[in-house]
Amino acid sequence: MKQTLLLNISLLFAISLVGQANMSATAQSETLMENTVSKKSSYEDLITLFNVWRSFESPPLKNGAPDYTKDTFTKRWPLFKDLRRKLIEIDTANWTIPQRVDWMLVWAEMNGYDFNHRILKPWERDPAYYKSVWEYRSDVPAHEGPTHHKTLELWTYSFPLDKEERARLLTDLRVIPPLNEQAQQNLIGNAKELWQAGIRVIANQSKSLNKILNKQGISVDAEIRRAVEEAIRSTDSFTAWLVQQAPSKTGPSGIGKENYSWYLQNVHLVPLNWEDEVMLLKRELARAWASLKLEEHRNRNLPPLVAADSPEAYNLMADKAAKSLLRFLEEQEIVTVKDYFEPALREHLGSFVPEAKRNFFLIGEHYDPRPLYSHFYHWFELARMDLEPHASPIRRGPLLYNIFDSRNEGIATAVEELFLQAGLYDDSPRSKEIVYIMIAQRAARGLGSLYAHANEMSMEEAGGIHSEYTPRGWMKTEKELLLFEQHLYMRQPGYGTSYITGKYLLESALADYAKMKEDEGKPFQIREFMDRLNSIGNIPISLGHWEMTGQAEQLQNILK
């Protein structure tokens, strides 16, 4: 029975979507698609279709900016339906599990496009969608939350600019004014909290643009300066318009329980619904608090941790922590430590911050950075993407719509406790307390985001859970992080919970993998599991679970 499921799971997905697919097509799209996928399906047909899909997903330009106007979406919708129809028609019955996993990734992405078109509509409801300037690289494969298609990634530039980079920057800057102008036509939604929080995001863009004016070589480049100044004027005008329109925005920002559950299961391939996630996060919040209090009791006769109180003390502690973590991973055979692990970690060791200015993560980092550095498994994964790209073009780059969240945020959260249990803090028992504080914080903020998406709480009330149920008052010291996180989780359904749900799904995969080994009479080795997980790429944990164990029950549950 299980083998039958594995052979036909893609067919089951196709049946579930037939009712959604419009089988008629425009002459233009029919011609294109008939040339894209052959009548006899092969894995190469999927790769060809994937390339066409990704090209389609990036919208055409209007006045030099991505075109998110309603008319353009309407005109392009028949072609999208043809793409989805062709995907459903592909017969994967004789494919390998990794090939069928790739099919499901494309299926999930197309569901994400459909959901954005029907429900989320960030170009209509979410002013922050039009943020163009990003000063940093995200610690996950793509920026967190909905992002438009022509962003200015300032972190990718080296100043002074060479000829090619100068031309690229000019091109990026010239997107901003027409995009801001288009946004004022597109933003017709009535999501009050998204609108209000988005004003702050757009206003801050002017500060980011002003930083470009101070970069080396820009003061003598009149053309670049004019482009930057025009982008600033445009951004300030857009901000003023948002402020002017804000009083008229009175509607809810959450997408509701039913939409939330559909999105989890059909886009992010998380085999849970809204109610499941509430239960899971409540359980994890209680477990984290209980574990913290037991650790505190166990350590009651030990001296308290002492926070770094100077740049010199912090730098010494950070260097020691990085060496300790990498040595632990190697000597305890947790994962194969690649040459790029250390440089990837050392780029993000942080620096001393005065106590009054420390946010939640910086508080813990100044006592012992290793819990946070464990979460920086993120940077190992990004280095792997850069230096050891996956063989499959479908998995090589970031999945669209943050579909990677259960994997990347889930594993980064899971390893915090996994490394604890494997002995990372045997030399500092009180550091375990930091790990449980971090788990509690992630459970609390995710729980708040669930109620906000159900429109049972405002973002401010959700932030209250986030703040009040984080131990030791560590979320009450600096409000910027609280505002940023709750806004992000409203913008991107499922992201706030992905840390805990992804951790749960990873632990489930580890358990089934270990049992499989035991049933085969073979020893379980954590390094073998972690290396196998790494080799699969940044895909949803449910798919990684299937590929590592051959068990597809979680995916079967998504179909129910």
Short mmCIF file of C-alpha atoms in Angstrom, two decimals, residues 328-526:
data_model
loop_
_atom_site.label_atom_id
_atom_site.label_comp_id
_atom_site.label_asym_id
_atom_site.label_seq_id
_atom_site.Cartn_x
_atom_site.Cartn_y
_atom_site.Cartn_z
CA PHE A 328 32.22 20.20 18.88
CA LEU A 329 30.61 19.56 15.48
CA GLU A 330 33.80 17.92 14.23
CA GLU A 331 34.92 15.93 17.27
CA GLN A 332 31.46 14.71 18.24
CA GLU A 333 30.71 13.72 14.64
CA ILE A 334 27.54 15.82 14.47
CA VAL A 335 27.94 16.91 10.84
CA THR A 336 30.71 16.94 8.27
CA VAL A 337 32.41 20.29 8.85
CA LYS A 338 33.27 21.77 5.48
CA ASP A 339 36.10 24.24 4.87
CA TYR A 340 33.58 27.02 4.38
CA PHE A 341 31.91 26.59 7.78
CA GLU A 342 34.40 28.66 9.74
CA PRO A 343 34.57 31.67 7.40
CA ALA A 344 30.78 31.61 7.04
CA LEU A 345 30.39 31.72 10.83
CA ARG A 346 33.13 34.26 11.48
CA GLU A 347 31.50 36.81 9.20
CA HIS A 348 28.65 36.96 11.73
CA LEU A 349 30.25 36.84 15.17
CA GLY A 350 28.75 40.20 16.05
CA SER A 351 30.26 42.92 18.21
CA PHE A 352 29.89 44.43 21.66
CA VAL A 353 26.67 46.36 22.28
CA PRO A 354 26.09 48.37 25.47
CA GLU A 355 23.61 46.69 27.82
CA ALA A 356 20.92 49.34 27.41
CA LYS A 357 20.79 48.79 23.65
CA ARG A 358 20.71 44.98 23.54
CA ASN A 359 17.69 43.29 22.01
CA PHE A 360 16.54 39.77 22.83
CA PHE A 361 19.18 37.94 20.80
CA LEU A 362 22.00 40.25 21.83
CA ILE A 363 21.26 39.70 25.53
CA GLY A 364 21.90 35.97 25.22
CA GLU A 365 24.80 36.48 22.84
CA HIS A 366 26.66 38.57 25.43
CA TYR A 367 26.40 35.74 28.01
CA ASP A 368 27.35 32.89 25.66
CA PRO A 369 27.16 33.25 21.86
CA ARG A 370 26.97 29.52 21.18
CA PRO A 371 23.15 29.20 21.34
CA LEU A 372 22.83 31.96 18.72
CA TYR A 373 25.81 30.67 16.72
CA SER A 374 24.07 27.28 16.61
CA HIS A 375 21.12 29.04 14.96
CA PHE A 376 23.67 30.46 12.53
CA TYR A 377 23.61 27.05 10.88
CA HIS A 378 21.81 29.32 8.43
CA TRP A 379 25.13 30.63 7.15
CA PHE A 380 26.50 27.13 6.58
CA GLU A 381 23.46 26.46 4.41
CA LEU A 382 23.87 29.65 2.40
CA ALA A 383 27.57 28.95 1.89
CA ARG A 384 26.60 25.52 0.62
CA MET A 385 24.19 27.11 -1.86
CA ASP A 386 26.97 29.39 -3.09
CA LEU A 387 29.82 26.89 -3.20
CA GLU A 388 28.13 23.50 -3.65
CA PRO A 389 24.97 24.24 -5.65
CA HIS A 390 22.46 21.41 -5.85
CA ALA A 391 22.48 19.29 -8.99
CA SER A 392 18.78 19.96 -9.55
CA PRO A 393 18.09 23.39 -11.05
CA ILE A 394 14.78 23.38 -9.17
CA ARG A 395 16.58 23.21 -5.82
CA ARG A 396 19.66 25.23 -6.75
CA GLY A 397 18.30 28.67 -5.90
CA PRO A 398 15.77 29.94 -3.36
CA LEU A 399 12.27 28.53 -3.59
CA LEU A 400 9.67 31.22 -4.20
CA TYR A 401 7.27 32.56 -1.55
CA ASN A 402 9.52 31.55 1.38
CA ILE A 403 8.58 27.89 0.84
CA PHE A 404 11.95 27.05 2.39
CA ASP A 405 10.92 28.32 5.86
CA SER A 406 10.14 24.98 7.55
CA ARG A 407 13.55 23.75 6.42
CA ASN A 408 15.83 26.70 7.02
CA GLU A 409 14.20 28.20 10.10
CA GLY A 410 13.22 24.77 11.39
CA ILE A 411 16.69 23.25 11.25
CA ALA A 412 18.35 26.39 12.64
CA THR A 413 15.99 26.23 15.62
CA ALA A 414 16.16 22.45 16.02
CA VAL A 415 19.95 22.32 16.18
CA GLU A 416 19.99 24.71 19.13
CA GLU A 417 18.49 21.99 21.32
CA LEU A 418 20.00 19.10 19.37
CA PHE A 419 23.50 20.43 20.03
CA LEU A 420 22.58 20.97 23.69
CA GLN A 421 21.43 17.37 24.02
CA ALA A 422 24.57 16.15 22.28
CA GLY A 423 26.79 17.88 24.82
CA LEU A 424 27.77 21.32 23.51
CA TYR A 425 27.28 22.93 26.94
CA ASP A 426 28.87 20.29 29.14
CA ASP A 427 31.47 22.94 29.97
CA SER A 428 28.84 25.59 30.85
CA PRO A 429 25.55 24.15 32.18
CA ARG A 430 23.95 27.56 32.65
CA SER A 431 24.23 28.20 28.90
CA LYS A 432 21.48 25.59 28.47
CA GLU A 433 19.13 28.09 30.07
CA ILE A 434 19.66 30.46 27.12
CA VAL A 435 18.61 27.73 24.69
CA TYR A 436 15.27 27.20 26.44
CA ILE A 437 14.68 30.95 26.67
CA MET A 438 15.16 31.15 22.89
CA ILE A 439 12.75 28.28 22.26
CA ALA A 440 10.14 29.89 24.50
CA GLN A 441 10.50 33.21 22.68
CA ARG A 442 9.96 31.58 19.28
CA ALA A 443 6.95 29.64 20.52
CA ALA A 444 5.41 32.77 22.06
CA ARG A 445 5.88 34.97 19.02
CA GLY A 446 4.56 32.26 16.69
CA LEU A 447 1.52 31.71 18.89
CA GLY A 448 0.74 35.41 18.79
CA SER A 449 1.04 35.44 15.02
CA LEU A 450 -1.50 32.61 14.74
CA TYR A 451 -4.13 34.59 16.64
CA ALA A 452 -3.34 37.67 14.58
CA HIS A 453 -3.85 35.79 11.31
CA ALA A 454 -7.14 34.43 12.64
CA ASN A 455 -8.11 38.08 13.31
CA GLU A 456 -8.69 37.15 16.94
CA MET A 457 -5.96 39.56 18.06
CA SER A 458 -4.38 42.71 16.76
CA MET A 459 -0.68 42.72 15.96
CA GLU A 460 -0.15 44.69 19.17
CA GLU A 461 -1.99 42.06 21.21
CA ALA A 462 -0.02 39.29 19.47
CA GLY A 463 3.11 41.18 20.42
CA GLY A 464 1.87 41.11 24.00
CA ILE A 465 2.01 37.30 24.01
CA HIS A 466 5.42 37.50 22.37
CA SER A 467 6.69 39.87 25.05
CA GLU A 468 4.96 38.54 28.16
CA TYR A 469 5.75 34.86 27.60
CA THR A 470 9.42 35.32 26.79
CA PRO A 471 11.29 34.44 30.01
CA ARG A 472 13.20 36.99 32.10
CA GLY A 473 11.62 39.93 30.29
CA TRP A 474 14.18 39.68 27.50
CA MET A 475 11.63 40.84 24.89
CA LYS A 476 10.85 43.99 26.86
CA THR A 477 14.24 45.64 26.54
CA GLU A 478 14.12 46.86 22.94
CA LYS A 479 10.90 47.28 20.96
CA GLU A 480 12.26 47.42 17.40
CA LEU A 481 12.69 43.64 17.19
CA LEU A 482 9.16 43.04 18.46
CA LEU A 483 7.68 45.39 15.85
CA PHE A 484 9.75 43.91 13.04
CA GLU A 485 8.90 40.30 13.84
CA GLN A 486 5.16 40.65 14.28
CA HIS A 487 4.92 42.75 11.11
CA LEU A 488 6.88 40.14 9.15
CA TYR A 489 4.67 37.32 10.39
CA MET A 490 1.53 39.19 9.38
CA ARG A 491 3.00 39.79 5.94
CA GLN A 492 4.16 36.18 5.48
CA PRO A 493 1.67 33.58 6.80
CA GLY A 494 3.34 30.64 8.48
CA TYR A 495 6.73 32.25 8.92
CA GLY A 496 6.30 33.08 12.59
CA THR A 497 5.46 29.47 13.41
CA SER A 498 7.99 27.87 11.03
CA TYR A 499 10.77 27.90 13.64
CA ILE A 500 8.82 25.61 15.96
CA THR A 501 6.82 23.63 13.39
CA GLY A 502 9.98 23.10 11.32
CA LYS A 503 11.78 21.92 14.47
CA TYR A 504 8.96 19.46 15.13
CA LEU A 505 9.02 18.19 11.54
CA LEU A 506 12.80 17.78 11.65
CA GLU A 507 12.57 15.80 14.88
CA SER A 508 9.89 13.63 13.26
CA ALA A 509 12.16 13.00 10.28
CA LEU A 510 15.07 12.15 12.58
CA ALA A 511 12.89 9.72 14.56
CA ASP A 512 11.66 7.91 11.45
CA TYR A 513 15.16 7.83 9.97
CA ALA A 514 16.53 6.35 13.21
CA LYS A 515 13.77 3.74 13.35
CA MET A 516 14.41 2.83 9.71
CA LYS A 517 18.06 2.22 10.58
CA GLU A 518 17.09 0.18 13.62
CA ASP A 519 14.68 -1.93 11.57
CA GLU A 520 17.50 -2.57 9.09
CA GLY A 521 19.83 -3.63 11.93
CA LYS A 522 22.12 -0.66 11.28
CA PRO A 523 23.37 1.91 13.76
CA PHE A 524 21.95 5.43 13.72
CA GLN A 525 24.62 8.07 13.17
CA ILE A 526 23.70 11.70 13.61
#
